[in-house]
Short mmCIF file of C-alpha atoms in Angstrom, two decimals:
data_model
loop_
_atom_site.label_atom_id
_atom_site.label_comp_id
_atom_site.label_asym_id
_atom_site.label_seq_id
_atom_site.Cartn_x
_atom_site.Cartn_y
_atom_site.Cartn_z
CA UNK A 1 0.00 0.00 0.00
CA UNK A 2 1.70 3.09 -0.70
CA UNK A 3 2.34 5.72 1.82
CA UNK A 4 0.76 9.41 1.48
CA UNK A 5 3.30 10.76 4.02
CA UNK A 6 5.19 13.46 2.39
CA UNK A 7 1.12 14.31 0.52
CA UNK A 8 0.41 14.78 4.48
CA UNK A 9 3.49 16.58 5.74
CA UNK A 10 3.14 20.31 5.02
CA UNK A 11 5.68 22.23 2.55
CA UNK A 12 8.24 24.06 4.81
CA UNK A 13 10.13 26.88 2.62
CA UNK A 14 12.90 27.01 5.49
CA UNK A 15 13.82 23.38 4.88
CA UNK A 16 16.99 24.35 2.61
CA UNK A 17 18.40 26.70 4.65
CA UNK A 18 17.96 24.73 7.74
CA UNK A 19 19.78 21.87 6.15
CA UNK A 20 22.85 20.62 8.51
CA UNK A 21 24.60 19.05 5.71
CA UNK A 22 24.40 22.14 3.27
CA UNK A 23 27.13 24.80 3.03
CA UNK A 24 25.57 28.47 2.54
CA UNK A 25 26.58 29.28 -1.22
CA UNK A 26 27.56 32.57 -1.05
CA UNK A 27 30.12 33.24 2.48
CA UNK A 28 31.07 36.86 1.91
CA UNK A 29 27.27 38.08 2.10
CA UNK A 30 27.35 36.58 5.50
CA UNK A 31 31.08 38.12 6.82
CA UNK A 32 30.25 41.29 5.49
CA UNK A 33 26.87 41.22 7.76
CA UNK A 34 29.18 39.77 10.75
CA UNK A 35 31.44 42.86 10.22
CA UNK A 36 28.84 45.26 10.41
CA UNK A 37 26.80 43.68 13.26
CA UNK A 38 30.33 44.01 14.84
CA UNK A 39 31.13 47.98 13.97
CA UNK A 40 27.66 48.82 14.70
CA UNK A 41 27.84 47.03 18.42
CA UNK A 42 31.03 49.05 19.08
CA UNK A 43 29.46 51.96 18.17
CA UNK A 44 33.05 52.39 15.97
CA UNK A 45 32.07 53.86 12.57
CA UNK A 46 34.78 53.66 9.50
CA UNK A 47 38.51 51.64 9.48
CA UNK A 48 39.20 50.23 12.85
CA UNK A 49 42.95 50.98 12.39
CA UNK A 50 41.80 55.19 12.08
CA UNK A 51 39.32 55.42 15.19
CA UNK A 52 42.41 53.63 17.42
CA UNK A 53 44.29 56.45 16.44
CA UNK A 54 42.43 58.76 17.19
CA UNK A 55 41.49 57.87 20.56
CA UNK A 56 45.45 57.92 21.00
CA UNK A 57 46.19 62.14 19.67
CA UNK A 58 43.04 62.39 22.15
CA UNK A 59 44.88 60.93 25.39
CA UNK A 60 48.06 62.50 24.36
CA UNK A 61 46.21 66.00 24.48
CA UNK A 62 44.23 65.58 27.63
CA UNK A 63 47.82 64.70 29.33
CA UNK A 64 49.41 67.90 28.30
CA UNK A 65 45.89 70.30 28.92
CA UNK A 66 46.11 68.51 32.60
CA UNK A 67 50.21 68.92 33.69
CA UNK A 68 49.91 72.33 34.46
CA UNK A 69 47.36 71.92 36.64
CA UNK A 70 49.10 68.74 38.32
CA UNK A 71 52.04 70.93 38.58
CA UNK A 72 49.97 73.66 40.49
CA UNK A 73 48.71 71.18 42.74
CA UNK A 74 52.43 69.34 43.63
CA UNK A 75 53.38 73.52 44.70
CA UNK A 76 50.60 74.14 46.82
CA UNK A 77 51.00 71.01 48.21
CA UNK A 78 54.82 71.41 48.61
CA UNK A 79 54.48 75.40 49.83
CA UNK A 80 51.74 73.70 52.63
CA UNK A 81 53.90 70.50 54.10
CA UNK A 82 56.90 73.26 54.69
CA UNK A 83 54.88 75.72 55.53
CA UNK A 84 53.01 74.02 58.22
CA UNK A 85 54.27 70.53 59.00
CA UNK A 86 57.57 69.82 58.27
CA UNK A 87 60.68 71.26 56.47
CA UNK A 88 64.13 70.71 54.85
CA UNK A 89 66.92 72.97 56.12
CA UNK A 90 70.52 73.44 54.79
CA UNK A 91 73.50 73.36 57.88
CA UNK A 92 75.44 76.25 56.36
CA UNK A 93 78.45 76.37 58.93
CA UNK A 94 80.43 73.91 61.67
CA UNK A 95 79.00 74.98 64.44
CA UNK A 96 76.48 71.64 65.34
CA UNK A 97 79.82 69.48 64.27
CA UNK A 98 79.98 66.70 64.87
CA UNK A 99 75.94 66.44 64.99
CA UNK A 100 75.54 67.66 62.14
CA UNK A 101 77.88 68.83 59.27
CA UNK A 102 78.43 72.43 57.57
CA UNK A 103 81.05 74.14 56.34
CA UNK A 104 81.48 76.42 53.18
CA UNK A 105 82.58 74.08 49.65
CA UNK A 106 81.86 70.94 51.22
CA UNK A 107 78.20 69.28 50.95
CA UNK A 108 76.33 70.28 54.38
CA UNK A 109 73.65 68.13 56.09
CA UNK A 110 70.26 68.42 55.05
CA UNK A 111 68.12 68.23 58.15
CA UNK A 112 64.39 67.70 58.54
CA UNK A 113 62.63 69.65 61.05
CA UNK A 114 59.59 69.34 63.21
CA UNK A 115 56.78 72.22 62.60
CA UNK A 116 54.30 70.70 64.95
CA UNK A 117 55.98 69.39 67.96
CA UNK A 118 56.17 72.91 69.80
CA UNK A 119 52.80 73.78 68.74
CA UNK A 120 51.61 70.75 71.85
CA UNK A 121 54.55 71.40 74.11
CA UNK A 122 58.27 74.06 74.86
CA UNK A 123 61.45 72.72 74.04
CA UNK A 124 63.04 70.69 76.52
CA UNK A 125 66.92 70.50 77.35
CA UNK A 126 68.78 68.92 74.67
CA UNK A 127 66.87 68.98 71.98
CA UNK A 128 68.28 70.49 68.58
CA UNK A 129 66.18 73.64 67.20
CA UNK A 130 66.24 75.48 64.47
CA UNK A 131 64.97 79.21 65.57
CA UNK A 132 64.28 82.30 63.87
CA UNK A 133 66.97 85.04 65.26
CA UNK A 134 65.40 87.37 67.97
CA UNK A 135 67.12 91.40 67.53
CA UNK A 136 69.84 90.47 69.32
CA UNK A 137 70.86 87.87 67.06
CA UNK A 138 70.52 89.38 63.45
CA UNK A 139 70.06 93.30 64.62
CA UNK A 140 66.12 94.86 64.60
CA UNK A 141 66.23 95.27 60.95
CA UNK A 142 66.25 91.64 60.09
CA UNK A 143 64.44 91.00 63.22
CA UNK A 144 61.21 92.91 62.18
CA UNK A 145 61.47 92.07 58.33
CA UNK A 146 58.52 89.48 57.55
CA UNK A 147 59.52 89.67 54.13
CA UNK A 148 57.40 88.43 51.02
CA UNK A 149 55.39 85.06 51.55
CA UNK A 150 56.51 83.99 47.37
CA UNK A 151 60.17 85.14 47.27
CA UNK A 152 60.59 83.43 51.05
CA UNK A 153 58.69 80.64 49.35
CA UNK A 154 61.17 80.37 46.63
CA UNK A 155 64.33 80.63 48.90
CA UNK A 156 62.82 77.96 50.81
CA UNK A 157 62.70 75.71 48.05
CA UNK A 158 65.96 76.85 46.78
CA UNK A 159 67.75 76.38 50.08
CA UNK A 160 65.70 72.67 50.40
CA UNK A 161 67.83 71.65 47.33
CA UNK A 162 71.16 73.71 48.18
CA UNK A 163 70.09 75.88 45.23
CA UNK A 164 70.21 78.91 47.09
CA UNK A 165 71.52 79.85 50.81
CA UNK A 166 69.86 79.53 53.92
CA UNK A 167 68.37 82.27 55.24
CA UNK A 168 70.62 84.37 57.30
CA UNK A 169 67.60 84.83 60.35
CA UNK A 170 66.97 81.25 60.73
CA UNK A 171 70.18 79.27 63.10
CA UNK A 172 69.85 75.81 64.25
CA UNK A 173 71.69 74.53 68.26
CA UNK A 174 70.63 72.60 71.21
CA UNK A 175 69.01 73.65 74.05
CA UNK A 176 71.11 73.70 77.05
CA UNK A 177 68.59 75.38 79.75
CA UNK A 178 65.15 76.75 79.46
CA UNK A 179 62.97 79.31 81.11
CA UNK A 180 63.71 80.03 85.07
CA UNK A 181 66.95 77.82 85.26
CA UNK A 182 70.26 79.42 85.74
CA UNK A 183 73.01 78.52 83.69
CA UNK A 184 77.63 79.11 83.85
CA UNK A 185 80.48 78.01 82.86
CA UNK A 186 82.47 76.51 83.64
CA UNK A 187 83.64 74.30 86.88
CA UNK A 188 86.97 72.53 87.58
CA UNK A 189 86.38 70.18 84.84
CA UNK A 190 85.09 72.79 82.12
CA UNK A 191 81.44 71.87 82.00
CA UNK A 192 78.76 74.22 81.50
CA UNK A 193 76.88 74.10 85.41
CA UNK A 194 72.88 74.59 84.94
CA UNK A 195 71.41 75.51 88.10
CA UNK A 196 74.48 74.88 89.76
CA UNK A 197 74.83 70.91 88.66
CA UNK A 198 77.51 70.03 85.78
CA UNK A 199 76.01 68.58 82.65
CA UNK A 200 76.76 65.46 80.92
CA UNK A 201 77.19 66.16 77.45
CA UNK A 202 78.37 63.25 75.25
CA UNK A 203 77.78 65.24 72.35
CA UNK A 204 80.10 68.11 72.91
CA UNK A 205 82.96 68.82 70.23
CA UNK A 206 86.03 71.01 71.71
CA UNK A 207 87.85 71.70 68.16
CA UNK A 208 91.29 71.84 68.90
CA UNK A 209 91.50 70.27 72.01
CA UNK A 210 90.74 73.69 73.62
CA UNK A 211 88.83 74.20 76.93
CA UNK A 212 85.33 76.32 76.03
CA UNK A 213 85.18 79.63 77.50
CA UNK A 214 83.72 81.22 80.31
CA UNK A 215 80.70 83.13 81.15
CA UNK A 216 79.06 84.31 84.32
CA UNK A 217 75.73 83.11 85.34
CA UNK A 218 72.69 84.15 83.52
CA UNK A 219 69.29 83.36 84.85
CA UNK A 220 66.79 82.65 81.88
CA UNK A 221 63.81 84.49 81.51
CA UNK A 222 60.39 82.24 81.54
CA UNK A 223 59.34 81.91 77.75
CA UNK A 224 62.82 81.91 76.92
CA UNK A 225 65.74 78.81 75.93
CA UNK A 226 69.35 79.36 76.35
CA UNK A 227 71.19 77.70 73.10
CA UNK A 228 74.28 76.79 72.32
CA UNK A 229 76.80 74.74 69.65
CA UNK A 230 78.23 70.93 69.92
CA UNK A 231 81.29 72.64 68.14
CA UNK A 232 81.88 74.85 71.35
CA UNK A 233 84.71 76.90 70.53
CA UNK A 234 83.38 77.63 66.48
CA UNK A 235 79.64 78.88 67.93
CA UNK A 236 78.27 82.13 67.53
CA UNK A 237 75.65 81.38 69.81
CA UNK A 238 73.40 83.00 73.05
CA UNK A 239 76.69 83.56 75.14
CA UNK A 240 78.35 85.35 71.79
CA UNK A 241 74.51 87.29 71.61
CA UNK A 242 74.73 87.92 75.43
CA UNK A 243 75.70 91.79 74.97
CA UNK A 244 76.09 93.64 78.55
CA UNK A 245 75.35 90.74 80.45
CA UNK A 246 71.83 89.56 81.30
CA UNK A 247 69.88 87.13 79.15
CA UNK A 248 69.91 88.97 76.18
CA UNK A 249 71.24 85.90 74.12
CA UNK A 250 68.47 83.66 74.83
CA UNK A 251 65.93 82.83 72.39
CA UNK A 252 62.32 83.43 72.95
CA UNK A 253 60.44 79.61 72.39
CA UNK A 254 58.12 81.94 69.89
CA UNK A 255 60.99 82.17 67.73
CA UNK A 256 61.42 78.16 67.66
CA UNK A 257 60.44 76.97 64.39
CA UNK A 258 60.96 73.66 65.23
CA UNK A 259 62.52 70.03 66.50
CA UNK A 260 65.36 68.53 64.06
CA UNK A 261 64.43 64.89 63.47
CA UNK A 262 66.46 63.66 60.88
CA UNK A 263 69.11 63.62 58.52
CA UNK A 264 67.67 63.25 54.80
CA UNK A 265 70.89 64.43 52.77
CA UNK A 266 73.68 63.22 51.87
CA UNK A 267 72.52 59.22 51.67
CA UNK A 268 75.98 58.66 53.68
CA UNK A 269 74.39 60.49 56.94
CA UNK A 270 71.24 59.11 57.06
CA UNK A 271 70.53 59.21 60.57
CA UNK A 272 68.26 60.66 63.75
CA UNK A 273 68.86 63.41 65.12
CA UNK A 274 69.55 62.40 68.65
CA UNK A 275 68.06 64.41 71.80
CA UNK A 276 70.40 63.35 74.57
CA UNK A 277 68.79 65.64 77.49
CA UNK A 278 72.47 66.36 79.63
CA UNK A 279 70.92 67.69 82.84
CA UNK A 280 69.07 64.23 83.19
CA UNK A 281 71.84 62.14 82.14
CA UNK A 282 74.51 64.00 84.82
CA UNK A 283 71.26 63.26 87.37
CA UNK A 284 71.40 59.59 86.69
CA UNK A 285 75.42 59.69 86.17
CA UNK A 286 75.81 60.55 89.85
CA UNK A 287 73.18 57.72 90.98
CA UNK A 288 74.20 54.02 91.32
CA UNK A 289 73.86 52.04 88.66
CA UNK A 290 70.88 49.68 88.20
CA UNK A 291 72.44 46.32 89.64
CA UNK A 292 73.58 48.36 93.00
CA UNK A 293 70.78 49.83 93.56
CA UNK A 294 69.31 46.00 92.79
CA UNK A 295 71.40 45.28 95.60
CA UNK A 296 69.34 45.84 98.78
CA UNK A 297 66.19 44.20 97.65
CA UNK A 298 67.89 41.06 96.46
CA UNK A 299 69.34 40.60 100.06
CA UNK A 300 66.04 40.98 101.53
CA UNK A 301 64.97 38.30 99.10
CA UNK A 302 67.38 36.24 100.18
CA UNK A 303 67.15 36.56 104.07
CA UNK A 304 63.60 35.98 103.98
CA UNK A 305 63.72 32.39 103.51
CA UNK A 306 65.62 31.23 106.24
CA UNK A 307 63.82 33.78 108.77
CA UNK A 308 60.89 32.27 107.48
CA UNK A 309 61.75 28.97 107.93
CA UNK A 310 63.57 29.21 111.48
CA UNK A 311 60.03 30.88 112.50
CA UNK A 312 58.16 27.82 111.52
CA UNK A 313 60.50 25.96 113.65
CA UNK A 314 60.24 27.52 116.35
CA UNK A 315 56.27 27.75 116.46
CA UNK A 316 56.55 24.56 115.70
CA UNK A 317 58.48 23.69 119.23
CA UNK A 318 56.79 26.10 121.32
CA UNK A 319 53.24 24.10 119.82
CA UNK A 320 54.54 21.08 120.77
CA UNK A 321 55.67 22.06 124.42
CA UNK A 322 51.88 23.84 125.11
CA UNK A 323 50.30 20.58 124.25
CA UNK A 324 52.59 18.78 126.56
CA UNK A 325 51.92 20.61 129.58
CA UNK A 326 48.13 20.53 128.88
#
């Protein structure tokens, strides 16, 4: 009986195209509509090659249009962190030797100093400073001149990079005695005496292998520091200042611009800034040292046990002899 399937089956006009087993006769029709489905997704219209490019001139453009303005920002930035946190100071002379190094034609220290530190408390004994010279220092002239904020700017970052010198008002030494304290020199050993005690001063530098002169005793105003240099006999400092006697070398702690923390420049001194504070190191230079004064309490460690133990012995007896008796 024959069969009346494909009479039943409807005609399906997809049936050629659908075909597994048949290769599409015409290819580029079908790349060329890939290739355009593909532009048109990327939203990319003409050569590929020609739109990269152009994104590229576009970057390089933006860059430029945007360096000044990142070069504005590193300033402000710059003129702000020296301005009001920390900052880089030149040693122009010998007087901190061997501390820190200075001299003229050789390359000086580059120190960074503190800004904030004295802003929460007053410079303590031994600490190195770098000040702003009061009248007595650099004359009233100098004194009194607050200058302009971009040429001061300028020397500052000049001076940062040994570009340009110092400033001539600004001096950097340690603090030897603060406000109230008295303070001589010398005593039978040639130490400076600060309220009458010698100080201990591991940091001192006599160039020459000369003894550091003498002054009389100055009493130091409250609100002021008395400052001198390591290098003691090459240091212009508050007993050079000290015109007609008085305190008129100290330095008012206003003037303090800040602590010296470290050394940033050359690489080969790399290094803190050490704050060795000489009136408390003479205090614990006269005192015994730690084992001695150990010395008392391990006896009385050691004597306890046997008291202890000959006490238990003898309750022990005198127990014994009360029960007996009873």
């Amino acid at each position: 009986m024959p069969s009346n399937a494909p009479q039943d089956e409807p005609d399906n006009p997809d049936d050629e195209r659908k075909n597994p087993f048949e290769t599409p006769t015409d290819g580029s029709d079908s790349s060329e509509e890939s290739g355009e489905k593909a532009q048109a997704a990327d939203g990319v219209s003409g050569p590929p090659r020609s739109g990269r490019s152009k994104g590229k001139a576009k970057k390089q453009r933006s860059f430029w249009k945007e360096l000044p303005i990142l070069i504005g920002i590193a300033l402000v930035l710059a003129f702000v962190i020296q301005q009001f946190f920390a900052r880089v100071y030149m040693i122009p002379s010998g007087s901190m030797e061997h501390t820190l190094h200075g001299c003229p034609g050789c390359t000086p220290d580059r120190i960074l100093v503190d800004k904030l530190v004295y802003d929460f408390s007053d410079p303590d004994p031994g600490e190195v400073v770098v000040f702003r010279g009061p009248a007595s220092w650099v004359g009233p002239g100098m004194a009194d001149d607050g200058g302009n904020a971009v040429a001061d700017f300028f020397q500052m970052v000049g001076s940062a990079f040994g570009l340009a010198p110092p400033d001539e008002r600004d001096f950097v030494k340690r603090v030897i005695a603060t406000g109230g304290q008295t303070v001589e020199c010398c005593d039978e050993q040639n130490r400076v005496l600060v309220d009458g005690e010698p100080l201990d001063e591991p940091y001192l530098h006599l160039e020459g292998g000369r003894p550091q002169a003498s002054f009389d005793q100055v009493t130091v105003p409250e609100g002021y520091v008395w400052v001198m240099g390591d290098n003691r006999n090459n240091s212009a400092d508050s007993r050079y200042h000290n015109d007609g006697g008085g305190a008129s070398g100290a330095v008012p702690v206003d003037n303090v611009i800040g602590k010296a923390r470290l050394i940033v420049l050359p690489p080969s001194r790399w290094g803190i800034i050490h704050a060795e504070n000489p009136q408390e190191q003479q205090a614990e230079a006269m005192s015994a040292p730690a084992w001695q004064q150990g010395i008392p309490l391990a006896a009385g460690a050691l004597a306890a046990w046997p008291v202890l133990a000959t006490g238990r012995r003898v309750g022990t007896a005198v127990g014994g002899a009360l029960r007996r008796d009873r």
